[in-house]
């Protein structure tokens, strides 16, 4: 059984930093592309950042470029999202997801099949 568990969400002031972590079990982590998504209540889930199995191909949505960094440790089965210069509009529930294969075509929900329960990030102004 695949388990995806996010952690690291918190309340932070505008301009602050957070690092989210995602631990995966039940699959061969290094064989799967990974991604971070976020959702605000009443809105569609948005692909924030995605990463291929070997970390070579990266995607960032425009609004986080230069502020967020995605990375992975294949030895520890952990995915990270380092978030700097946080803004109130970054407030959302952040989800980690694993793709069924080692690469991703697009950083959208349809390419990812295994999801965590989410961790809340709240940025106060």
PDB file of N, CA, C and O in Angstrom, residues 34-38 46-52 55-72 79-84 90 94 104-108 112:
ATOM      1  N   UNK A  34       7.781  13.173  -8.854  1.00  0.00           N
ATOM      2  CA  UNK A  34       7.065  13.667  -7.685  1.00  0.00           C
ATOM      3  C   UNK A  34       6.621  15.108  -7.903  1.00  0.00           C
ATOM      4  O   UNK A  34       7.207  15.836  -8.707  1.00  0.00           O
ATOM      5  N   UNK A  35       5.625  15.511  -7.135  1.00  0.00           N
ATOM      6  CA  UNK A  35       5.154  16.876  -7.303  1.00  0.00           C
ATOM      7  C   UNK A  35       4.535  17.444  -6.044  1.00  0.00           C
ATOM      8  O   UNK A  35       4.105  16.700  -5.154  1.00  0.00           O
ATOM      9  N   UNK A  36       4.517  18.759  -5.991  1.00  0.00           N
ATOM     10  CA  UNK A  36       3.812  19.507  -4.955  1.00  0.00           C
ATOM     11  C   UNK A  36       2.669  20.269  -5.609  1.00  0.00           C
ATOM     12  O   UNK A  36       2.865  20.943  -6.631  1.00  0.00           O
ATOM     13  N   UNK A  37       1.523  20.186  -4.995  1.00  0.00           N
ATOM     14  CA  UNK A  37       0.341  20.879  -5.475  1.00  0.00           C
ATOM     15  C   UNK A  37      -0.248  21.657  -4.306  1.00  0.00           C
ATOM     16  O   UNK A  37       0.047  21.378  -3.145  1.00  0.00           O
ATOM     17  N   UNK A  38      -1.096  22.617  -4.617  1.00  0.00           N
ATOM     18  CA  UNK A  38      -1.757  23.351  -3.541  1.00  0.00           C
ATOM     19  C   UNK A  38      -3.184  23.665  -3.936  1.00  0.00           C
ATOM     20  O   UNK A  38      -3.514  23.763  -5.128  1.00  0.00           O
ATOM     21  N   UNK A  46      -3.728  23.303  -7.832  1.00  0.00           N
ATOM     22  CA  UNK A  46      -2.723  23.879  -8.732  1.00  0.00           C
ATOM     23  C   UNK A  46      -1.391  23.149  -8.593  1.00  0.00           C
ATOM     24  O   UNK A  46      -0.953  22.865  -7.484  1.00  0.00           O
ATOM     25  N   UNK A  47      -0.770  22.865  -9.717  1.00  0.00           N
ATOM     26  CA  UNK A  47       0.557  22.281  -9.679  1.00  0.00           C
ATOM     27  C   UNK A  47       1.583  23.351  -9.337  1.00  0.00           C
ATOM     28  O   UNK A  47       1.729  24.304 -10.092  1.00  0.00           O
ATOM     29  N   UNK A  48       2.262  23.223  -8.222  1.00  0.00           N
ATOM     30  CA  UNK A  48       3.235  24.206  -7.769  1.00  0.00           C
ATOM     31  C   UNK A  48       4.617  23.902  -8.340  1.00  0.00           C
ATOM     32  O   UNK A  48       5.277  24.761  -8.914  1.00  0.00           O
ATOM     33  N   UNK A  49       5.050  22.653  -8.174  1.00  0.00           N
ATOM     34  CA  UNK A  49       6.374  22.259  -8.630  1.00  0.00           C
ATOM     35  C   UNK A  49       6.416  20.748  -8.786  1.00  0.00           C
ATOM     36  O   UNK A  49       5.861  20.029  -7.959  1.00  0.00           O
ATOM     37  N   UNK A  50       7.088  20.295  -9.830  1.00  0.00           N
ATOM     38  CA  UNK A  50       7.234  18.863 -10.078  1.00  0.00           C
ATOM     39  C   UNK A  50       8.676  18.532 -10.438  1.00  0.00           C
ATOM     40  O   UNK A  50       9.418  19.401 -10.936  1.00  0.00           O
ATOM     41  N   UNK A  51       9.037  17.276 -10.207  1.00  0.00           N
ATOM     42  CA  UNK A  51      10.432  16.867 -10.330  1.00  0.00           C
ATOM     43  C   UNK A  51      10.501  15.444 -10.870  1.00  0.00           C
ATOM     44  O   UNK A  51       9.801  14.552 -10.385  1.00  0.00           O
ATOM     45  N   UNK A  52      11.349  15.245 -11.857  1.00  0.00           N
ATOM     46  CA  UNK A  52      11.523  13.899 -12.401  1.00  0.00           C
ATOM     47  C   UNK A  52      12.278  13.019 -11.421  1.00  0.00           C
ATOM     48  O   UNK A  52      12.808  13.480 -10.404  1.00  0.00           O
ATOM     49  N   UNK A  55      15.739  14.161 -10.648  1.00  0.00           N
ATOM     50  CA  UNK A  55      15.924  15.555 -10.303  1.00  0.00           C
ATOM     51  C   UNK A  55      16.357  16.445 -11.453  1.00  0.00           C
ATOM     52  O   UNK A  55      16.619  17.632 -11.256  1.00  0.00           O
ATOM     53  N   UNK A  56      16.431  15.886 -12.655  1.00  0.00           N
ATOM     54  CA  UNK A  56      16.920  16.676 -13.785  1.00  0.00           C
ATOM     55  C   UNK A  56      15.846  17.618 -14.318  1.00  0.00           C
ATOM     56  O   UNK A  56      16.097  18.788 -14.576  1.00  0.00           O
ATOM     57  N   UNK A  57      14.651  17.100 -14.503  1.00  0.00           N
ATOM     58  CA  UNK A  57      13.569  17.944 -15.024  1.00  0.00           C
ATOM     59  C   UNK A  57      12.764  18.517 -13.868  1.00  0.00           C
ATOM     60  O   UNK A  57      12.256  17.790 -13.031  1.00  0.00           O
ATOM     61  N   UNK A  58      12.676  19.851 -13.867  1.00  0.00           N
ATOM     62  CA  UNK A  58      11.925  20.547 -12.831  1.00  0.00           C
ATOM     63  C   UNK A  58      10.914  21.479 -13.468  1.00  0.00           C
ATOM     64  O   UNK A  58      11.168  22.054 -14.529  1.00  0.00           O
ATOM     65  N   UNK A  59       9.806  21.631 -12.805  1.00  0.00           N
ATOM     66  CA  UNK A  59       8.776  22.587 -13.224  1.00  0.00           C
ATOM     67  C   UNK A  59       8.381  23.418 -12.012  1.00  0.00           C
ATOM     68  O   UNK A  59       8.238  22.893 -10.902  1.00  0.00           O
ATOM     69  N   UNK A  60       8.211  24.715 -12.253  1.00  0.00           N
ATOM     70  CA  UNK A  60       7.668  25.619 -11.233  1.00  0.00           C
ATOM     71  C   UNK A  60       6.563  26.445 -11.880  1.00  0.00           C
ATOM     72  O   UNK A  60       6.752  26.977 -12.982  1.00  0.00           O
ATOM     73  N   UNK A  61       5.483  26.596 -11.194  1.00  0.00           N
ATOM     74  CA  UNK A  61       4.480  27.528 -11.670  1.00  0.00           C
ATOM     75  C   UNK A  61       5.049  28.945 -11.562  1.00  0.00           C
ATOM     76  O   UNK A  61       5.894  29.227 -10.705  1.00  0.00           O
ATOM     77  N   UNK A  62       4.594  29.820 -12.435  1.00  0.00           N
ATOM     78  CA  UNK A  62       5.208  31.150 -12.544  1.00  0.00           C
ATOM     79  C   UNK A  62       5.238  31.910 -11.214  1.00  0.00           C
ATOM     80  O   UNK A  62       6.212  32.609 -10.909  1.00  0.00           O
ATOM     81  N   UNK A  63       4.195  31.774 -10.437  1.00  0.00           N
ATOM     82  CA  UNK A  63       4.084  32.594  -9.229  1.00  0.00           C
ATOM     83  C   UNK A  63       5.101  32.223  -8.141  1.00  0.00           C
ATOM     84  O   UNK A  63       5.280  32.994  -7.192  1.00  0.00           O
ATOM     85  N   UNK A  64       5.756  31.070  -8.273  1.00  0.00           N
ATOM     86  CA  UNK A  64       6.717  30.671  -7.229  1.00  0.00           C
ATOM     87  C   UNK A  64       8.155  30.643  -7.743  1.00  0.00           C
ATOM     88  O   UNK A  64       9.077  30.380  -6.959  1.00  0.00           O
ATOM     89  N   UNK A  65       8.356  30.910  -9.003  1.00  0.00           N
ATOM     90  CA  UNK A  65       9.710  30.871  -9.561  1.00  0.00           C
ATOM     91  C   UNK A  65      10.609  31.858  -8.839  1.00  0.00           C
ATOM     92  O   UNK A  65      10.250  33.008  -8.617  1.00  0.00           O
ATOM     93  N   UNK A  66      11.792  31.390  -8.474  1.00  0.00           N
ATOM     94  CA  UNK A  66      12.747  32.226  -7.768  1.00  0.00           C
ATOM     95  C   UNK A  66      12.545  32.248  -6.261  1.00  0.00           C
ATOM     96  O   UNK A  66      13.389  32.760  -5.525  1.00  0.00           O
ATOM     97  N   UNK A  67      11.429  31.688  -5.794  1.00  0.00           N
ATOM     98  CA  UNK A  67      11.152  31.675  -4.349  1.00  0.00           C
ATOM     99  C   UNK A  67      11.106  30.251  -3.780  1.00  0.00           C
ATOM    100  O   UNK A  67      11.499  30.035  -2.641  1.00  0.00           O
ATOM    101  N   UNK A  68      10.618  29.297  -4.564  1.00  0.00           N
ATOM    102  CA  UNK A  68      10.477  27.911  -4.115  1.00  0.00           C
ATOM    103  C   UNK A  68      11.527  27.044  -4.795  1.00  0.00           C
ATOM    104  O   UNK A  68      11.887  27.274  -5.954  1.00  0.00           O
ATOM    105  N   UNK A  69      11.976  26.022  -4.070  1.00  0.00           N
ATOM    106  CA  UNK A  69      12.916  25.046  -4.620  1.00  0.00           C
ATOM    107  C   UNK A  69      12.460  23.645  -4.264  1.00  0.00           C
ATOM    108  O   UNK A  69      12.263  23.336  -3.086  1.00  0.00           O
ATOM    109  N   UNK A  70      12.312  22.821  -5.283  1.00  0.00           N
ATOM    110  CA  UNK A  70      11.943  21.427  -5.069  1.00  0.00           C
ATOM    111  C   UNK A  70      13.197  20.559  -5.125  1.00  0.00           C
ATOM    112  O   UNK A  70      14.111  20.827  -5.911  1.00  0.00           O
ATOM    113  N   UNK A  71      13.239  19.551  -4.282  1.00  0.00           N
ATOM    114  CA  UNK A  71      14.375  18.629  -4.294  1.00  0.00           C
ATOM    115  C   UNK A  71      13.928  17.285  -3.738  1.00  0.00           C
ATOM    116  O   UNK A  71      12.854  17.184  -3.149  1.00  0.00           O
ATOM    117  N   UNK A  72      14.756  16.291  -3.927  1.00  0.00           N
ATOM    118  CA  UNK A  72      14.422  14.955  -3.442  1.00  0.00           C
ATOM    119  C   UNK A  72      15.669  14.230  -2.975  1.00  0.00           C
ATOM    120  O   UNK A  72      16.774  14.464  -3.500  1.00  0.00           O
ATOM    121  N   UNK A  79      10.735  13.894  -0.402  1.00  0.00           N
ATOM    122  CA  UNK A  79      10.621  15.031  -1.310  1.00  0.00           C
ATOM    123  C   UNK A  79      10.521  16.294  -0.466  1.00  0.00           C
ATOM    124  O   UNK A  79       9.858  16.292   0.577  1.00  0.00           O
ATOM    125  N   UNK A  80      11.183  17.357  -0.925  1.00  0.00           N
ATOM    126  CA  UNK A  80      11.165  18.617  -0.182  1.00  0.00           C
ATOM    127  C   UNK A  80      10.620  19.748  -1.053  1.00  0.00           C
ATOM    128  O   UNK A  80      10.713  19.713  -2.281  1.00  0.00           O
ATOM    129  N   UNK A  81      10.096  20.755  -0.374  1.00  0.00           N
ATOM    130  CA  UNK A  81       9.765  22.012  -1.041  1.00  0.00           C
ATOM    131  C   UNK A  81      10.215  23.124  -0.112  1.00  0.00           C
ATOM    132  O   UNK A  81       9.602  23.365   0.931  1.00  0.00           O
ATOM    133  N   UNK A  82      11.283  23.780  -0.490  1.00  0.00           N
ATOM    134  CA  UNK A  82      11.784  24.927   0.269  1.00  0.00           C
ATOM    135  C   UNK A  82      11.081  26.168  -0.243  1.00  0.00           C
ATOM    136  O   UNK A  82      11.122  26.468  -1.445  1.00  0.00           O
ATOM    137  N   UNK A  83      10.442  26.879   0.656  1.00  0.00           N
ATOM    138  CA  UNK A  83       9.648  28.046   0.270  1.00  0.00           C
ATOM    139  C   UNK A  83      10.207  29.279   0.970  1.00  0.00           C
ATOM    140  O   UNK A  83      10.243  29.326   2.204  1.00  0.00           O
ATOM    141  N   UNK A  84      10.643  30.238   0.189  1.00  0.00           N
ATOM    142  CA  UNK A  84      11.205  31.481   0.719  1.00  0.00           C
ATOM    143  C   UNK A  84      10.370  32.669   0.291  1.00  0.00           C
ATOM    144  O   UNK A  84       9.610  32.597  -0.685  1.00  0.00           O
ATOM    145  N   UNK A  90       0.276  32.630  -1.061  1.00  0.00           N
ATOM    146  CA  UNK A  90       0.773  31.250  -0.997  1.00  0.00           C
ATOM    147  C   UNK A  90      -0.027  30.408   0.000  1.00  0.00           C
ATOM    148  O   UNK A  90       0.168  29.192   0.086  1.00  0.00           O
ATOM    149  N   UNK A  94      -1.156  22.270   1.008  1.00  0.00           N
ATOM    150  CA  UNK A  94      -0.150  21.759   0.083  1.00  0.00           C
ATOM    151  C   UNK A  94      -0.169  20.226   0.105  1.00  0.00           C
ATOM    152  O   UNK A  94      -0.128  19.615   1.170  1.00  0.00           O
ATOM    153  N   UNK A 104       7.237  13.085 -15.708  1.00  0.00           N
ATOM    154  CA  UNK A 104       5.912  13.681 -15.800  1.00  0.00           C
ATOM    155  C   UNK A 104       5.815  14.459 -17.105  1.00  0.00           C
ATOM    156  O   UNK A 104       6.789  15.063 -17.558  1.00  0.00           O
ATOM    157  N   UNK A 105       4.633  14.410 -17.700  1.00  0.00           N
ATOM    158  CA  UNK A 105       4.396  15.174 -18.919  1.00  0.00           C
ATOM    159  C   UNK A 105       3.993  16.600 -18.592  1.00  0.00           C
ATOM    160  O   UNK A 105       4.433  17.550 -19.235  1.00  0.00           O
ATOM    161  N   UNK A 106       3.164  16.731 -17.583  1.00  0.00           N
ATOM    162  CA  UNK A 106       2.738  18.050 -17.143  1.00  0.00           C
ATOM    163  C   UNK A 106       2.573  18.010 -15.637  1.00  0.00           C
ATOM    164  O   UNK A 106       2.295  16.948 -15.062  1.00  0.00           O
ATOM    165  N   UNK A 107       2.769  19.133 -15.016  1.00  0.00           N
ATOM    166  CA  UNK A 107       2.629  19.192 -13.558  1.00  0.00           C
ATOM    167  C   UNK A 107       1.158  19.461 -13.234  1.00  0.00           C
ATOM    168  O   UNK A 107       0.789  20.519 -12.715  1.00  0.00           O
ATOM    169  N   UNK A 108       0.347  18.494 -13.561  1.00  0.00           N
ATOM    170  CA  UNK A 108      -1.083  18.598 -13.300  1.00  0.00           C
ATOM    171  C   UNK A 108      -1.561  17.303 -12.647  1.00  0.00           C
ATOM    172  O   UNK A 108      -0.897  16.276 -12.728  1.00  0.00           O
ATOM    173  N   UNK A 112      -0.491  12.408 -11.862  1.00  0.00           N
ATOM    174  CA  UNK A 112      -0.070  11.918 -10.550  1.00  0.00           C
ATOM    175  C   UNK A 112      -1.173  11.077  -9.926  1.00  0.00           C
ATOM    176  O   UNK A 112      -2.330  11.486  -9.911  1.00  0.00           O
TER     177      UNK A 112
END
